[in-house]
């Protein structure tokens, strides 16, 4: 059969690349100084403890270094990043009240439509602030709280937030947690009371519109004992010729016998540095599920981590990363087994093409007290051409005999035999290869709600669309 | 005064908090004597010709250049087994170079040991060049006493159709640092690394094994099996690196570790690096306690649990030893293992 290669097109990003005029937005000056951090704090009308926290984080940031591992971020200069950009609108509770151009952007991204058909609540952040937040009345009546982070910080749950804020992701962990602690803005707070099962997902969508800006939203979710929630996070930005930065933090507390699924479809533009941190703490019998699709950004450092603190707690991670031209995606996951009879199941897939670089970095730690722990990790990588790169860097640190840990990793290319089989049944080579890649990613799309699975499959199909030659 | 060197570096590195990116070893800050060359047929080796990358890495090279003995080219008698026994009684450093010409086969066995009263450090570096169609079989037994720190380092290069098989048996005793780096630079070159290890009583083993696939249709197989007990610590870094141009190459890593109590620390870091599309790379690891049904089976036949565990330890070593190709070398190693477990 032909040895010709499939030419794979870049993603069609039309819906993501529309830029809104931001001339009427309020921007703080570029860079990161104590004065800028104080101004952000003023803009947010922070309580005193938060202002002090921000300033301490800035000191930590200034003392810290970029990690000595991972992709280069030499193209990111904090001195030219706008850390705070506020659109010229307040947060609204109906789409009609959202300014026309911003509303149109979210319409193109399908957010209001999804809210009408398949979501229990939506938060939409535009640059540094939320522009829309709403939740179904029935869900609210169950006692579920879903609001913008700034409101939560001053409302009924202020003490709870003070107690939990950046305790799972302390600013001492690494440089970008410290940065986030200093300049965070926006994000969501979710509280699901004991025993409440939210049958329809909530979604936050983060849109970064301003050229050269950073987005630093904070998401804090508390799912109390026996409760159940599916939270979806989406993100995108138009492409610019300067660096943009995303450094959000996601802290998730999963109570006894509670369940939280956190799904992300990330489609940042290819000038974005995505230095994001996510961590979940799971109590006895609780379950944490991560579903992660990474398609965008120029450089990503993204490793959702889970602490299985309670006995019989479980975690499942399903993730895919698709790196094309100009992309260096360092993604993966971390899990620490502390409780007895805890289990983790990890399934990662990566696809590299057009010179894209994928690094799948994982760690599984089983501590001495985690008797009966079980962990299964599977990493699969697909190389579409020989100008790309795919690395797998797993670490297993096992400190008890009473554990059962399995790991397997595979790397390969699209099988000529499989392509030949499909072509012999009338399929074109292009379609055959696209179908194989879609099948490769099937385990992720199966875990997403229909609309999001369709979006992900569409992204893959667009990536794989091309001609022979 | 002791000198600290960093060896077994992970490339590329990962999270520092996991403490797997390298290991620091205390070495004597004095000139170390080479003791092997006196017992075998050697000739001086030109350092420039043997400037090869190894598993332990550049810091060890610098240390050896400063404190070690000069490399020697070891002469072998065709494919006749060359057995090199080294019983350490003092600080030593040896750099042995082996060259198998086109189509040649060489069989080498090294046996490094010490008694429990020896407090010393021993460095053994083995460098191997395998010409076209050559075959090098290296078997190593390392069985240090309680006070010997062992640094065992290997660097190899395999030309077209060459094959390098390295089988290592690490028995308990004291800390072992082991590195091996293989460059498969010729088309259809192949390498096998097989390690059997037992660690107990707080002993450390730190390993860094790297295979670079540099040419098409090369093949590598790294296999580690072993048993850990009583505060033993093991770190295994295994890297299969598919370099652009090594189309149709195949690299596999497998690890099977028995953890015999909850005082041990087992770290496994199996990297697969790839810049070539048409390759097959895989890694599989099974880490945990012995299967209860297997222990039950043995205990139901009158074997105590303690003895059953000793049988499993011995099996870990024998599993590797059984892959030694040269029958004489294989029997030599199996006899050592049998002697070790004679009372169990």
PDB file of C-alpha atoms in Angstrom, chain A residues 54-272:
ATOM      1  CA  UNK A  54      -2.176  38.515  48.188  1.00  0.00           C
ATOM      2  CA  UNK A  55       0.804  40.520  49.357  1.00  0.00           C
ATOM      3  CA  UNK A  56       2.376  37.483  51.022  1.00  0.00           C
ATOM      4  CA  UNK A  57       1.886  35.517  47.814  1.00  0.00           C
ATOM      5  CA  UNK A  58       3.644  38.246  45.860  1.00  0.00           C
ATOM      6  CA  UNK A  59       6.636  37.954  48.194  1.00  0.00           C
ATOM      7  CA  UNK A  60       6.666  34.175  47.683  1.00  0.00           C
ATOM      8  CA  UNK A  61       6.438  34.643  43.918  1.00  0.00           C
ATOM      9  CA  UNK A  62       9.352  37.060  43.901  1.00  0.00           C
ATOM     10  CA  UNK A  63      11.475  34.589  45.862  1.00  0.00           C
ATOM     11  CA  UNK A  64      10.573  31.562  43.738  1.00  0.00           C
ATOM     12  CA  UNK A  65      11.990  30.134  40.541  1.00  0.00           C
ATOM     13  CA  UNK A  66      10.452  28.510  37.507  1.00  0.00           C
ATOM     14  CA  UNK A  67      10.683  24.703  37.796  1.00  0.00           C
ATOM     15  CA  UNK A  68      13.864  23.090  36.426  1.00  0.00           C
ATOM     16  CA  UNK A  69      11.762  20.567  34.471  1.00  0.00           C
ATOM     17  CA  UNK A  70       9.073  20.936  31.823  1.00  0.00           C
ATOM     18  CA  UNK A  71       8.715  23.026  28.663  1.00  0.00           C
ATOM     19  CA  UNK A  72      10.384  26.381  28.219  1.00  0.00           C
ATOM     20  CA  UNK A  73       8.352  29.452  29.109  1.00  0.00           C
ATOM     21  CA  UNK A  74      11.005  31.875  27.920  1.00  0.00           C
ATOM     22  CA  UNK A  75       8.371  33.608  25.776  1.00  0.00           C
ATOM     23  CA  UNK A  76       6.398  34.608  28.858  1.00  0.00           C
ATOM     24  CA  UNK A  77       7.414  37.961  30.338  1.00  0.00           C
ATOM     25  CA  UNK A  78       5.366  38.904  33.388  1.00  0.00           C
ATOM     26  CA  UNK A  79       6.471  42.518  32.938  1.00  0.00           C
ATOM     27  CA  UNK A  80       4.209  42.853  29.901  1.00  0.00           C
ATOM     28  CA  UNK A  81       1.227  40.826  31.088  1.00  0.00           C
ATOM     29  CA  UNK A  82      -1.954  42.648  32.085  1.00  0.00           C
ATOM     30  CA  UNK A  83      -2.967  40.878  35.291  1.00  0.00           C
ATOM     31  CA  UNK A  84      -6.352  42.584  35.573  1.00  0.00           C
ATOM     32  CA  UNK A  85      -8.753  43.500  32.752  1.00  0.00           C
ATOM     33  CA  UNK A  86     -12.354  44.276  33.653  1.00  0.00           C
ATOM     34  CA  UNK A  87     -14.911  44.365  30.839  1.00  0.00           C
ATOM     35  CA  UNK A  88     -17.217  47.348  30.791  1.00  0.00           C
ATOM     36  CA  UNK A  89     -20.141  45.555  32.373  1.00  0.00           C
ATOM     37  CA  UNK A  90     -21.286  44.189  35.696  1.00  0.00           C
ATOM     38  CA  UNK A  91     -22.118  40.556  36.224  1.00  0.00           C
ATOM     39  CA  UNK A  92     -25.601  39.848  34.872  1.00  0.00           C
ATOM     40  CA  UNK A  93     -28.139  37.107  35.555  1.00  0.00           C
ATOM     41  CA  UNK A  94     -29.819  37.093  32.121  1.00  0.00           C
ATOM     42  CA  UNK A  95     -28.052  36.908  28.760  1.00  0.00           C
ATOM     43  CA  UNK A  96     -30.159  39.858  27.506  1.00  0.00           C
ATOM     44  CA  UNK A  97     -28.370  42.133  29.952  1.00  0.00           C
ATOM     45  CA  UNK A  98     -24.889  41.071  28.788  1.00  0.00           C
ATOM     46  CA  UNK A  99     -23.335  43.536  26.287  1.00  0.00           C
ATOM     47  CA  UNK A 100     -24.039  42.522  22.713  1.00  0.00           C
ATOM     48  CA  UNK A 101     -20.487  41.775  21.566  1.00  0.00           C
ATOM     49  CA  UNK A 102     -19.683  39.661  24.639  1.00  0.00           C
ATOM     50  CA  UNK A 103     -23.007  37.872  24.404  1.00  0.00           C
ATOM     51  CA  UNK A 104     -22.351  37.120  20.726  1.00  0.00           C
ATOM     52  CA  UNK A 105     -18.976  35.618  21.618  1.00  0.00           C
ATOM     53  CA  UNK A 106     -20.560  33.262  24.116  1.00  0.00           C
ATOM     54  CA  UNK A 107     -23.380  32.505  21.626  1.00  0.00           C
ATOM     55  CA  UNK A 108     -20.756  31.438  19.089  1.00  0.00           C
ATOM     56  CA  UNK A 109     -19.213  29.210  21.727  1.00  0.00           C
ATOM     57  CA  UNK A 110     -22.641  27.689  22.356  1.00  0.00           C
ATOM     58  CA  UNK A 111     -22.852  28.541  26.056  1.00  0.00           C
ATOM     59  CA  UNK A 112     -26.397  29.999  26.276  1.00  0.00           C
ATOM     60  CA  UNK A 113     -27.705  27.191  24.069  1.00  0.00           C
ATOM     61  CA  UNK A 114     -26.065  24.565  26.295  1.00  0.00           C
ATOM     62  CA  UNK A 115     -27.518  26.264  29.351  1.00  0.00           C
ATOM     63  CA  UNK A 116     -30.997  26.016  27.883  1.00  0.00           C
ATOM     64  CA  UNK A 117     -30.699  22.348  26.982  1.00  0.00           C
ATOM     65  CA  UNK A 118     -28.302  20.569  29.299  1.00  0.00           C
ATOM     66  CA  UNK A 119     -26.966  22.593  32.223  1.00  0.00           C
ATOM     67  CA  UNK A 120     -28.238  23.411  35.679  1.00  0.00           C
ATOM     68  CA  UNK A 121     -26.234  26.606  35.898  1.00  0.00           C
ATOM     69  CA  UNK A 122     -23.664  28.656  34.023  1.00  0.00           C
ATOM     70  CA  UNK A 123     -20.947  31.086  34.962  1.00  0.00           C
ATOM     71  CA  UNK A 124     -19.268  32.992  32.148  1.00  0.00           C
ATOM     72  CA  UNK A 125     -16.038  34.824  32.812  1.00  0.00           C
ATOM     73  CA  UNK A 126     -14.693  37.364  30.347  1.00  0.00           C
ATOM     74  CA  UNK A 127     -11.090  38.393  31.007  1.00  0.00           C
ATOM     75  CA  UNK A 128     -10.799  39.026  34.765  1.00  0.00           C
ATOM     76  CA  UNK A 129     -14.456  39.180  35.766  1.00  0.00           C
ATOM     77  CA  UNK A 130     -17.619  37.170  35.457  1.00  0.00           C
ATOM     78  CA  UNK A 131     -20.135  38.749  33.112  1.00  0.00           C
ATOM     79  CA  UNK A 132     -22.922  36.229  33.607  1.00  0.00           C
ATOM     80  CA  UNK A 133     -23.951  33.844  36.333  1.00  0.00           C
ATOM     81  CA  UNK A 134     -27.169  31.956  36.701  1.00  0.00           C
ATOM     82  CA  UNK A 135     -28.517  28.727  38.154  1.00  0.00           C
ATOM     83  CA  UNK A 136     -31.813  26.905  37.795  1.00  0.00           C
ATOM     84  CA  UNK A 137     -34.275  27.733  40.539  1.00  0.00           C
ATOM     85  CA  UNK A 138     -34.915  24.063  41.349  1.00  0.00           C
ATOM     86  CA  UNK A 139     -31.239  23.482  41.976  1.00  0.00           C
ATOM     87  CA  UNK A 140     -31.022  26.592  44.139  1.00  0.00           C
ATOM     88  CA  UNK A 141     -33.993  25.338  46.143  1.00  0.00           C
ATOM     89  CA  UNK A 142     -32.024  22.185  46.952  1.00  0.00           C
ATOM     90  CA  UNK A 143     -29.610  24.446  48.795  1.00  0.00           C
ATOM     91  CA  UNK A 144     -26.906  24.367  46.128  1.00  0.00           C
ATOM     92  CA  UNK A 145     -24.775  27.499  45.988  1.00  0.00           C
ATOM     93  CA  UNK A 146     -23.163  28.419  42.686  1.00  0.00           C
ATOM     94  CA  UNK A 147     -21.929  31.968  42.490  1.00  0.00           C
ATOM     95  CA  UNK A 148     -19.028  34.126  41.468  1.00  0.00           C
ATOM     96  CA  UNK A 149     -16.073  33.915  43.837  1.00  0.00           C
ATOM     97  CA  UNK A 150     -16.099  37.579  44.863  1.00  0.00           C
ATOM     98  CA  UNK A 151     -19.732  37.413  46.028  1.00  0.00           C
ATOM     99  CA  UNK A 152     -19.011  34.241  47.968  1.00  0.00           C
ATOM    100  CA  UNK A 153     -16.062  35.877  49.663  1.00  0.00           C
ATOM    101  CA  UNK A 154     -18.338  38.489  51.185  1.00  0.00           C
ATOM    102  CA  UNK A 155     -21.485  36.445  51.737  1.00  0.00           C
ATOM    103  CA  UNK A 156     -22.790  33.665  53.950  1.00  0.00           C
ATOM    104  CA  UNK A 157     -19.857  31.389  53.149  1.00  0.00           C
ATOM    105  CA  UNK A 158     -17.134  33.942  53.762  1.00  0.00           C
ATOM    106  CA  UNK A 159     -15.768  32.099  56.802  1.00  0.00           C
ATOM    107  CA  UNK A 160     -15.798  28.766  54.972  1.00  0.00           C
ATOM    108  CA  UNK A 161     -13.876  30.286  52.085  1.00  0.00           C
ATOM    109  CA  UNK A 162     -11.409  31.889  54.467  1.00  0.00           C
ATOM    110  CA  UNK A 163     -10.881  28.420  55.990  1.00  0.00           C
ATOM    111  CA  UNK A 164     -10.423  26.615  52.662  1.00  0.00           C
ATOM    112  CA  UNK A 165      -8.924  29.148  50.226  1.00  0.00           C
ATOM    113  CA  UNK A 166      -5.602  27.900  48.814  1.00  0.00           C
ATOM    114  CA  UNK A 167      -5.200  25.235  51.478  1.00  0.00           C
ATOM    115  CA  UNK A 168      -5.234  22.460  48.888  1.00  0.00           C
ATOM    116  CA  UNK A 169      -3.041  24.468  46.537  1.00  0.00           C
ATOM    117  CA  UNK A 170      -0.850  26.462  48.907  1.00  0.00           C
ATOM    118  CA  UNK A 171       1.146  29.330  47.401  1.00  0.00           C
ATOM    119  CA  UNK A 172       4.293  27.681  48.729  1.00  0.00           C
ATOM    120  CA  UNK A 173       3.759  24.693  46.394  1.00  0.00           C
ATOM    121  CA  UNK A 174       5.189  26.387  43.337  1.00  0.00           C
ATOM    122  CA  UNK A 175       5.780  29.728  41.674  1.00  0.00           C
ATOM    123  CA  UNK A 176       2.493  29.870  39.774  1.00  0.00           C
ATOM    124  CA  UNK A 177       0.323  29.110  42.794  1.00  0.00           C
ATOM    125  CA  UNK A 178       2.039  32.082  44.428  1.00  0.00           C
ATOM    126  CA  UNK A 179       1.354  34.200  41.340  1.00  0.00           C
ATOM    127  CA  UNK A 180      -2.270  33.112  41.390  1.00  0.00           C
ATOM    128  CA  UNK A 181      -2.610  33.935  45.087  1.00  0.00           C
ATOM    129  CA  UNK A 182      -1.343  37.446  44.416  1.00  0.00           C
ATOM    130  CA  UNK A 183      -3.510  38.384  41.436  1.00  0.00           C
ATOM    131  CA  UNK A 184      -6.467  35.975  41.326  1.00  0.00           C
ATOM    132  CA  UNK A 185      -9.725  37.379  40.019  1.00  0.00           C
ATOM    133  CA  UNK A 186     -13.048  35.791  39.147  1.00  0.00           C
ATOM    134  CA  UNK A 187     -13.937  32.131  39.207  1.00  0.00           C
ATOM    135  CA  UNK A 188     -16.718  30.268  40.937  1.00  0.00           C
ATOM    136  CA  UNK A 189     -17.729  28.961  44.325  1.00  0.00           C
ATOM    137  CA  UNK A 190     -19.915  25.873  44.467  1.00  0.00           C
ATOM    138  CA  UNK A 191     -21.382  24.345  47.595  1.00  0.00           C
ATOM    139  CA  UNK A 192     -23.480  21.187  47.400  1.00  0.00           C
ATOM    140  CA  UNK A 193     -25.127  20.389  50.747  1.00  0.00           C
ATOM    141  CA  UNK A 194     -25.106  16.967  52.342  1.00  0.00           C
ATOM    142  CA  UNK A 195     -27.091  14.361  50.443  1.00  0.00           C
ATOM    143  CA  UNK A 196     -27.973  16.613  47.504  1.00  0.00           C
ATOM    144  CA  UNK A 197     -27.500  15.090  44.103  1.00  0.00           C
ATOM    145  CA  UNK A 198     -27.336  17.610  41.283  1.00  0.00           C
ATOM    146  CA  UNK A 199     -28.543  15.602  38.334  1.00  0.00           C
ATOM    147  CA  UNK A 200     -27.608  18.131  35.615  1.00  0.00           C
ATOM    148  CA  UNK A 201     -24.087  19.596  35.306  1.00  0.00           C
ATOM    149  CA  UNK A 202     -22.988  23.117  36.194  1.00  0.00           C
ATOM    150  CA  UNK A 203     -20.584  24.857  33.859  1.00  0.00           C
ATOM    151  CA  UNK A 204     -18.097  27.688  34.071  1.00  0.00           C
ATOM    152  CA  UNK A 205     -16.677  29.050  30.841  1.00  0.00           C
ATOM    153  CA  UNK A 206     -13.562  31.187  30.831  1.00  0.00           C
ATOM    154  CA  UNK A 207     -12.986  33.463  27.890  1.00  0.00           C
ATOM    155  CA  UNK A 208      -9.827  35.520  27.647  1.00  0.00           C
ATOM    156  CA  UNK A 209     -10.316  38.288  25.081  1.00  0.00           C
ATOM    157  CA  UNK A 210      -7.726  40.968  25.861  1.00  0.00           C
ATOM    158  CA  UNK A 211      -4.387  40.912  24.063  1.00  0.00           C
ATOM    159  CA  UNK A 212      -1.436  40.204  26.377  1.00  0.00           C
ATOM    160  CA  UNK A 213      -3.665  39.593  29.380  1.00  0.00           C
ATOM    161  CA  UNK A 214      -3.602  36.965  32.105  1.00  0.00           C
ATOM    162  CA  UNK A 215      -6.568  35.131  33.544  1.00  0.00           C
ATOM    163  CA  UNK A 216      -6.345  33.946  37.134  1.00  0.00           C
ATOM    164  CA  UNK A 217      -9.755  32.619  38.113  1.00  0.00           C
ATOM    165  CA  UNK A 218     -10.225  30.632  41.319  1.00  0.00           C
ATOM    166  CA  UNK A 219     -12.664  27.740  41.523  1.00  0.00           C
ATOM    167  CA  UNK A 220     -13.582  26.265  44.907  1.00  0.00           C
ATOM    168  CA  UNK A 221     -16.077  23.412  45.051  1.00  0.00           C
ATOM    169  CA  UNK A 222     -17.273  21.738  48.211  1.00  0.00           C
ATOM    170  CA  UNK A 223     -19.385  18.625  47.773  1.00  0.00           C
ATOM    171  CA  UNK A 224     -20.623  17.564  51.193  1.00  0.00           C
ATOM    172  CA  UNK A 225     -21.137  13.980  52.373  1.00  0.00           C
ATOM    173  CA  UNK A 226     -23.342  11.786  50.152  1.00  0.00           C
ATOM    174  CA  UNK A 227     -23.755  14.583  47.593  1.00  0.00           C
ATOM    175  CA  UNK A 228     -23.143  14.373  43.857  1.00  0.00           C
ATOM    176  CA  UNK A 229     -22.075  16.956  41.279  1.00  0.00           C
ATOM    177  CA  UNK A 230     -20.811  17.159  37.714  1.00  0.00           C
ATOM    178  CA  UNK A 231     -18.953  20.376  36.995  1.00  0.00           C
ATOM    179  CA  UNK A 232     -17.804  21.335  33.511  1.00  0.00           C
ATOM    180  CA  UNK A 233     -15.110  23.848  32.722  1.00  0.00           C
ATOM    181  CA  UNK A 234     -14.484  25.269  29.279  1.00  0.00           C
ATOM    182  CA  UNK A 235     -11.954  27.814  28.159  1.00  0.00           C
ATOM    183  CA  UNK A 236     -10.846  29.565  24.987  1.00  0.00           C
ATOM    184  CA  UNK A 237      -9.172  32.688  23.661  1.00  0.00           C
ATOM    185  CA  UNK A 238      -8.484  34.301  20.295  1.00  0.00           C
ATOM    186  CA  UNK A 239      -4.956  34.058  18.976  1.00  0.00           C
ATOM    187  CA  UNK A 240      -2.625  37.023  19.289  1.00  0.00           C
ATOM    188  CA  UNK A 241       1.003  37.544  18.364  1.00  0.00           C
ATOM    189  CA  UNK A 242       1.948  38.169  21.999  1.00  0.00           C
ATOM    190  CA  UNK A 243       1.843  35.844  24.981  1.00  0.00           C
ATOM    191  CA  UNK A 244      -1.289  35.429  27.045  1.00  0.00           C
ATOM    192  CA  UNK A 245      -1.253  33.666  30.396  1.00  0.00           C
ATOM    193  CA  UNK A 246      -3.716  31.465  32.200  1.00  0.00           C
ATOM    194  CA  UNK A 247      -2.890  30.538  35.781  1.00  0.00           C
ATOM    195  CA  UNK A 248      -6.087  29.410  37.452  1.00  0.00           C
ATOM    196  CA  UNK A 249      -6.506  27.329  40.571  1.00  0.00           C
ATOM    197  CA  UNK A 250      -9.162  24.694  41.167  1.00  0.00           C
ATOM    198  CA  UNK A 251      -9.666  23.338  44.689  1.00  0.00           C
ATOM    199  CA  UNK A 252     -12.136  20.504  45.153  1.00  0.00           C
ATOM    200  CA  UNK A 253     -13.338  19.049  48.451  1.00  0.00           C
ATOM    201  CA  UNK A 254     -15.225  15.770  48.128  1.00  0.00           C
ATOM    202  CA  UNK A 255     -17.027  14.636  51.283  1.00  0.00           C
ATOM    203  CA  UNK A 256     -17.722  11.148  52.630  1.00  0.00           C
ATOM    204  CA  UNK A 257     -19.430   8.967  50.033  1.00  0.00           C
ATOM    205  CA  UNK A 258     -19.790  12.026  47.802  1.00  0.00           C
ATOM    206  CA  UNK A 259     -19.008  12.078  44.108  1.00  0.00           C
ATOM    207  CA  UNK A 260     -17.603  14.849  41.958  1.00  0.00           C
ATOM    208  CA  UNK A 261     -16.918  14.707  38.269  1.00  0.00           C
ATOM    209  CA  UNK A 262     -14.830  17.573  36.899  1.00  0.00           C
ATOM    210  CA  UNK A 263     -14.752  17.786  33.110  1.00  0.00           C
ATOM    211  CA  UNK A 264     -12.599  20.176  31.125  1.00  0.00           C
ATOM    212  CA  UNK A 265     -12.427  20.915  27.434  1.00  0.00           C
ATOM    213  CA  UNK A 266      -9.518  23.306  27.053  1.00  0.00           C
ATOM    214  CA  UNK A 267      -9.158  25.106  23.758  1.00  0.00           C
ATOM    215  CA  UNK A 268      -6.859  28.030  24.478  1.00  0.00           C
ATOM    216  CA  UNK A 269      -5.246  29.814  21.561  1.00  0.00           C
ATOM    217  CA  UNK A 270      -1.717  28.868  20.545  1.00  0.00           C
ATOM    218  CA  UNK A 271      -0.128  31.942  22.078  1.00  0.00           C
ATOM    219  CA  UNK A 272      -1.362  30.954  25.550  1.00  0.00           C
TER     220      UNK A 272
END
